[in-house]
Every structure is written in structure tokens, then in C-alpha cells.
CSV table of C-alpha atoms in Angstrom, one decimal:
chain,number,residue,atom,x,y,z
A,1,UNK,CA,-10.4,9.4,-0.6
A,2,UNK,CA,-9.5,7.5,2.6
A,3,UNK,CA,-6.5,9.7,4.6
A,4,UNK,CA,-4.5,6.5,4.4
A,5,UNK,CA,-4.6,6.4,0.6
A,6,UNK,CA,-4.0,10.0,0.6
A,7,UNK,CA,-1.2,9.3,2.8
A,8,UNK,CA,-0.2,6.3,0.1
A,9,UNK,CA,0.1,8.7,-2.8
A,10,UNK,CA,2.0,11.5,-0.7
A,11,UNK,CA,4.5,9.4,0.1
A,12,UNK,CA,4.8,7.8,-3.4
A,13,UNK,CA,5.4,11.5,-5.0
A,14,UNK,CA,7.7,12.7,-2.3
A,15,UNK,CA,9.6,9.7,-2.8
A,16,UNK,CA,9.7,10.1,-6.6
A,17,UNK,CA,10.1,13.7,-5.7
A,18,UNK,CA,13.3,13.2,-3.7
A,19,UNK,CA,15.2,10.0,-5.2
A,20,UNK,CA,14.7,10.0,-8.8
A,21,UNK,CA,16.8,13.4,-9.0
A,22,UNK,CA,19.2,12.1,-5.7
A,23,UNK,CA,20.4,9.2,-7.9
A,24,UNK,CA,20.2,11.3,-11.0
A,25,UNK,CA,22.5,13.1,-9.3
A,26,UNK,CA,24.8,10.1,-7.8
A,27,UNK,CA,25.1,8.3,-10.9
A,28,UNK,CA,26.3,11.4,-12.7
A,29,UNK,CA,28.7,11.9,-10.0
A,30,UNK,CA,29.6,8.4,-10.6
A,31,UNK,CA,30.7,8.4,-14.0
A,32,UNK,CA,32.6,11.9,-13.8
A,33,UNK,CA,34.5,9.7,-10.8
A,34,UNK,CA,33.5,12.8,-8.3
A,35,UNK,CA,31.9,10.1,-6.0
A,36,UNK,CA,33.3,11.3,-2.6
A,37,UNK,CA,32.0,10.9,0.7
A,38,UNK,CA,31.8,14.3,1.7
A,39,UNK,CA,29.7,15.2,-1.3
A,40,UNK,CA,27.5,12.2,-0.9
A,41,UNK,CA,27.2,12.4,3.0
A,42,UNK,CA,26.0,15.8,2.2
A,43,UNK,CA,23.5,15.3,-0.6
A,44,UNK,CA,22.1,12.2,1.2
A,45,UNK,CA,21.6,14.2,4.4
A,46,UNK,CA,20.2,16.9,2.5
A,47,UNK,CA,17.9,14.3,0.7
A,48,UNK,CA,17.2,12.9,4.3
A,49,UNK,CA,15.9,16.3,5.6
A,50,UNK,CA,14.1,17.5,3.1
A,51,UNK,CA,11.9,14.1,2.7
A,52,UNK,CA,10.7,14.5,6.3
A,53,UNK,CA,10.0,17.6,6.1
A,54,UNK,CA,7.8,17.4,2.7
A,55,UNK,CA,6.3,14.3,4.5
A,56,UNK,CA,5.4,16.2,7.7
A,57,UNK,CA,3.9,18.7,5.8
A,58,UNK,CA,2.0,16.8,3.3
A,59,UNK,CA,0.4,14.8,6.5
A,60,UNK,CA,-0.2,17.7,8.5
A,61,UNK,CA,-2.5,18.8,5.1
A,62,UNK,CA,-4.2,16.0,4.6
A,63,UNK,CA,-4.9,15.3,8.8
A,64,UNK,CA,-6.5,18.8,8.5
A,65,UNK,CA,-8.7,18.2,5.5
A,66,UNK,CA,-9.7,14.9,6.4
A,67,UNK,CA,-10.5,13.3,9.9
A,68,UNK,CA,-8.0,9.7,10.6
A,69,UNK,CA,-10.0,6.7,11.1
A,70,UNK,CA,-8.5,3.6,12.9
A,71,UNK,CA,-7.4,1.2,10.4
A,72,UNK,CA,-10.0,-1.5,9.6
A,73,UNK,CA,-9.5,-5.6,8.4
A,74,UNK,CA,-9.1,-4.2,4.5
A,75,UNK,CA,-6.5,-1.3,5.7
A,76,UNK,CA,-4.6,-4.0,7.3
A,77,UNK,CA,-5.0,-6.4,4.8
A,78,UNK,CA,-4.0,-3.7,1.9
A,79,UNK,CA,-0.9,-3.0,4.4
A,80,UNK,CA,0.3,-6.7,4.5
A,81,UNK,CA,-0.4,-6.8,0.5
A,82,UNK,CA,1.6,-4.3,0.3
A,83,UNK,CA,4.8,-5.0,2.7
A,84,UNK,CA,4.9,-8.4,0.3
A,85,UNK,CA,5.5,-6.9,-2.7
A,86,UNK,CA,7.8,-4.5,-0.9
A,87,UNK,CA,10.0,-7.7,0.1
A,88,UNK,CA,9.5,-9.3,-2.9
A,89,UNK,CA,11.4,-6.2,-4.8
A,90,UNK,CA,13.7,-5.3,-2.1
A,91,UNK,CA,14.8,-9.2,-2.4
A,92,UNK,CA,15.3,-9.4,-6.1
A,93,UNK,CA,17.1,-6.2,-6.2
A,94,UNK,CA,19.2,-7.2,-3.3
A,95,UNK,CA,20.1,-10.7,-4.6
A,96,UNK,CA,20.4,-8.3,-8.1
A,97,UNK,CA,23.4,-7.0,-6.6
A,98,UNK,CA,24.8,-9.9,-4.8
A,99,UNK,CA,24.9,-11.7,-8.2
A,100,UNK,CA,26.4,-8.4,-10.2
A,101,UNK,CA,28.7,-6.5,-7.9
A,102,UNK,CA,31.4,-8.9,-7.8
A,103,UNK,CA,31.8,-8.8,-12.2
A,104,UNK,CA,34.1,-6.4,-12.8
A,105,UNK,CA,32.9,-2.8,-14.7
A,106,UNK,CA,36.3,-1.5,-16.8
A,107,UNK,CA,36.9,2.2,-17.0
A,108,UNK,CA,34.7,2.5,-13.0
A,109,UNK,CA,35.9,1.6,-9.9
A,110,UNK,CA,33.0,0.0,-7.1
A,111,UNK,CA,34.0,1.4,-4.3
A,112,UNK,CA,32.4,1.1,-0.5
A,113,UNK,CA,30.4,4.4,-1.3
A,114,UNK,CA,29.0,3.4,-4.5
A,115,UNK,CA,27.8,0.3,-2.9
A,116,UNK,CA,26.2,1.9,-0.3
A,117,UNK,CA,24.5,3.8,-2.6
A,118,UNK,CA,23.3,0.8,-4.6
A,119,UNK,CA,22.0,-0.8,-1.2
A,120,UNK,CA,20.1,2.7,-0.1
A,121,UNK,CA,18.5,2.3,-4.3
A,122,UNK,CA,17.3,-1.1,-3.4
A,123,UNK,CA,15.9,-0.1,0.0
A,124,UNK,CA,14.0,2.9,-2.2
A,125,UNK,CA,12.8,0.6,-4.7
A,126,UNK,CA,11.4,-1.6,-2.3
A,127,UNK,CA,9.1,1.5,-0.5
A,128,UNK,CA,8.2,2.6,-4.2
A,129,UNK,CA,6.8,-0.9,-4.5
A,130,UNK,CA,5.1,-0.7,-0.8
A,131,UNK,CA,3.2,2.6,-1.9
A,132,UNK,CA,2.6,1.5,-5.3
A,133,UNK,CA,0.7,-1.6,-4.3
A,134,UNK,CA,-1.2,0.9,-1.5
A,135,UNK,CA,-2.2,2.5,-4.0
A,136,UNK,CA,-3.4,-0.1,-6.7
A,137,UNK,CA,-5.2,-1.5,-3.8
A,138,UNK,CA,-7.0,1.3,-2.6
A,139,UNK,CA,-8.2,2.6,-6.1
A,140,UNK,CA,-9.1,-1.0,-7.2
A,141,UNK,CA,-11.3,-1.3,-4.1
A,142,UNK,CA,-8.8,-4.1,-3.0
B,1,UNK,CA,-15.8,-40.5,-4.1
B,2,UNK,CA,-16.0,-36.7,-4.5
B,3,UNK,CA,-13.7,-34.7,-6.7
B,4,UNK,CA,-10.5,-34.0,-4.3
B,5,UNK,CA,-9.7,-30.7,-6.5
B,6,UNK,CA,-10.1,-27.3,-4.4
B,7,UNK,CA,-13.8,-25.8,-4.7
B,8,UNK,CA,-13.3,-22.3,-6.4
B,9,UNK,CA,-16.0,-20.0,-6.7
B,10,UNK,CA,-17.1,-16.7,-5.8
B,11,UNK,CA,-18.6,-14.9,-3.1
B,12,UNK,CA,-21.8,-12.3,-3.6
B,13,UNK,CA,-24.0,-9.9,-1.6
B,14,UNK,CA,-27.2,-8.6,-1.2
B,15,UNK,CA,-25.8,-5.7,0.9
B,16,UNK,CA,-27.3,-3.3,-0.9
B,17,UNK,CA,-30.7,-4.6,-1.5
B,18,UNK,CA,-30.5,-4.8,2.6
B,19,UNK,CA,-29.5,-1.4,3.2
B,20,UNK,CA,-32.5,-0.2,1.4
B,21,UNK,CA,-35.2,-2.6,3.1
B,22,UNK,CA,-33.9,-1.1,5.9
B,23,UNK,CA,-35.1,2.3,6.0
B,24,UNK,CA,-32.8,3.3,2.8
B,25,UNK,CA,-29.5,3.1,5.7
B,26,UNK,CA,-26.6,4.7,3.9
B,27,UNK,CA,-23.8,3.1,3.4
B,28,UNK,CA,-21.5,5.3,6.3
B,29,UNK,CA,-24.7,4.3,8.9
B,30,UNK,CA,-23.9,0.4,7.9
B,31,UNK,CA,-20.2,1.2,8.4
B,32,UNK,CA,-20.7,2.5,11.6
B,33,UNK,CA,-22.9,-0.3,13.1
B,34,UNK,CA,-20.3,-2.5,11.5
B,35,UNK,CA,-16.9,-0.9,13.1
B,36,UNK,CA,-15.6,-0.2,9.4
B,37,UNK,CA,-14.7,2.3,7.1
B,38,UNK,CA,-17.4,3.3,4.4
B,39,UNK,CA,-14.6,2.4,1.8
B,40,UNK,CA,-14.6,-1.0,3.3
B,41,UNK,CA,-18.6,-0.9,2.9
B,42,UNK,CA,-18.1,0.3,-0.7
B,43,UNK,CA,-15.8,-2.6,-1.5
B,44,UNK,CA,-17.2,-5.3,0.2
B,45,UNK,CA,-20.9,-4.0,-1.8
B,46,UNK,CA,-19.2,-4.2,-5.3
B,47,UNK,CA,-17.8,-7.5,-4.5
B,48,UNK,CA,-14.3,-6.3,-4.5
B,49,UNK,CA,-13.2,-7.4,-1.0
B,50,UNK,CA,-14.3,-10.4,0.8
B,51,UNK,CA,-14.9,-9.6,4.4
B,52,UNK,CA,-13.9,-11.8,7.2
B,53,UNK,CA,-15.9,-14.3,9.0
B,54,UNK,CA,-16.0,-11.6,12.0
B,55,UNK,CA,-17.1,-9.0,9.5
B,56,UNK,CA,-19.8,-10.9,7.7
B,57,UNK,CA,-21.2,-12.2,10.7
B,58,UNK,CA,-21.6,-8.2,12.2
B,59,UNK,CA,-23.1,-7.3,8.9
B,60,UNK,CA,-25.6,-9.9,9.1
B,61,UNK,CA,-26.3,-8.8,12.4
B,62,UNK,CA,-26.8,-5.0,11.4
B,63,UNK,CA,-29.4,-6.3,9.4
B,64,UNK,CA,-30.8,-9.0,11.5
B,65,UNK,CA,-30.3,-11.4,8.9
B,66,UNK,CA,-29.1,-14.8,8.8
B,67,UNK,CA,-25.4,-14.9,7.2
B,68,UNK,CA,-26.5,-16.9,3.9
B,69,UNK,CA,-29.4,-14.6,3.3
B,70,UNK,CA,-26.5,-11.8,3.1
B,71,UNK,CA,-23.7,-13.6,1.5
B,72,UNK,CA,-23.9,-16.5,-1.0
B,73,UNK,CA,-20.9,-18.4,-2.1
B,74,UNK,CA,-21.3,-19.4,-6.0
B,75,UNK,CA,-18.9,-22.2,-6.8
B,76,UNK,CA,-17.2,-21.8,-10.5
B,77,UNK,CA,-18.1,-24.4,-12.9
């Protein structure tokens, strides 16, 4: 396996690895109306950290165990297939919450902070996508 | 007046069948003379990636071969 596919599939589990529980974790806060800034500031920073860190680590692995080659026409063309798909999702799910933010949810109240969380779950989706299609791509051949 | 509908069809090698008139060349060796990765070589062999017009021309020229004796283009029916 190529170290940029390896590189694909670290970054698609640390992702996973990080945001699944992250918004697990927001939208529980959500609905028990404990959505503060402090508490998210912290948790987001927290969530920050520890995803360079595993993504540091997971390179440094995988430069020792397998030598970096320059990027070639099909690693570029795998990186541009994949940066569409990644605009495509990040535009659906943007326009996704242009079109349903403004109805209003009884019982919960949309504030800033929840918004900004819904933007940074957008932005997340679309890098899923990005490393998904890497991925696809590299195991189909192309 | 010929049809005016795009021309599909696909593209196949004989990149493998080269490699081994060559002195049985491995497929890293051809992706070394051709500034790729093997994975590239692997992919372009099975057909599953199309090179460019850059890369098909310095794969022909590994082999010394003219470009439609290592690529053909089969149009669909």
C-alpha cells in the first residue's frame, strides 16, 4: 500500500475516531440545554489537540515503515477526485443548513454556539467525504 | 455525413506482454524509467487508469515502441 493511501485511511479513522464521539457528545449536551461555551470551547480544543497529535503520530508510523514517493499524474488525479466530492458534500450540507436553520425547533433554542457547531459538522463531513473517495480510489486502482 | 454523437470506447494495453519481451522487466523497473509509481504501473496494466498523453508516450518510449502498438483505443458499438 502506497504511503498516501496509508495516509488516506489514517486520517479517515482518526477522524471517525475524534468526531463521531465529539458530536455524540455536543448533541447530548444539546438536548440537556448544557450547550455553553466554555464547555464547548473546551471539548473542541481538546478534540483539536488530540487529532494532531494522533495524526502526527500515525504519519510518523507509516513515513518509517514505508519510504514517500512524489506524487505522480494518478495521485494527483485521485486528489482532485477527491477535493470534488469533498465540495460537493460540504455544499449540500451547507445549503442543508441555510434552508433548515431558519424553521423553528419548539422545546430547543438555536443559538450562535449550536450553529457553529453545525458549520464545524459540515466542514467534517465534507473531509470524511475527501478521504473516503481517497480511499475508494486507491483500492479500486482508480 | 458522419454520426455527430461523441465516439465512446475503451482504451487497452499490451503493457504487460511488453514488459516480458523485454527481458521479463518488472513492473517497479517500468515505473522507474517511466517517473511513476508501481501502483500507477499496476493500474494503468489492468486497465484501470488511463494514462496521459505524456505518460503513454514515455511508456512507449521505455519500450521503444510506437504508441498504437502499446495502447489501442476500441470504440463501443
Amino acid at each position: 500500500m502506497l504511503y498516501r493511501e496509508k495516509s488516506a485511511w489514517i486520517c479517515l479513522a482518526i477522524t471517525l475516531f475524534i468526531f463521531v464521539p465529539y458530536f455524540g457528545h455536543v448533541l447530548q449536551l444539546f438536548a440537556d440545554g448544557e450547550l455553553t461555551r466554555p464547555v464547548v470551547l473546551d471539548y473542541f480544543l481538546g478534540a483539536l489537540f488530540a487529532q494532531a497529535m494522533l495524526t502526527i503520530a500515525g504519519h510518523v508510523v507509516i513515513s518509517l515503515r514505508a519510504r514517500q514517493e512524489r506524487a505522480d499524474e494518478r495521485d494527483k488525479a485521485i486528489e482532485a477526485r477527491s477535493l470534488r466530492v469533498s465540495y460537493w458534500v460540504l455544499t449540500v450540507a451547507l445549503w442543508t443548513l441555510i434552508t433548515c436553520l431558519p424553521m423553528r425547533v419548539t422545546g430547543y433554542s438555536i443559538t450562535p454556539l449550536f450553529i457553529s457547531q453545525l458549520l464545524l459538522l459540515a466542514w467534517v463531513l465534507g473531509e470524511l467525504a475527501k478521504y473516503i473517495a481517497q480511499v475508494v480510489s486507491y483500492r479500486r486502482g482508480y | 455525413m458522419a454520426g455527430t454523437a461523441p465516439v465512446a470506447g475503451e482504451i487497452s494495453n499490451q503493457i504487460r506482454r511488453l514488459r516480458f519481451d523485454a527481458g521479463e522487466m518488472t513492473q517497479q523497473q517500468l515505473a522507474d524509467r517511466a517517473g511513476v509509481t508501481r501502483q500507477t504501473i499496476i493500474a494503468v496494466e489492468a486497465a484501470k487508469y488511463s494514462p496521459s498523453l505524456e505518460l503513454a508516450f514515455r511508456i512507449a518510449q521505455v519500450f521503444r515502441k510506437p504508441l498504437e502498438e502499446v495502447f489501442q483505443y476500441q470504440p463501443k458499438a
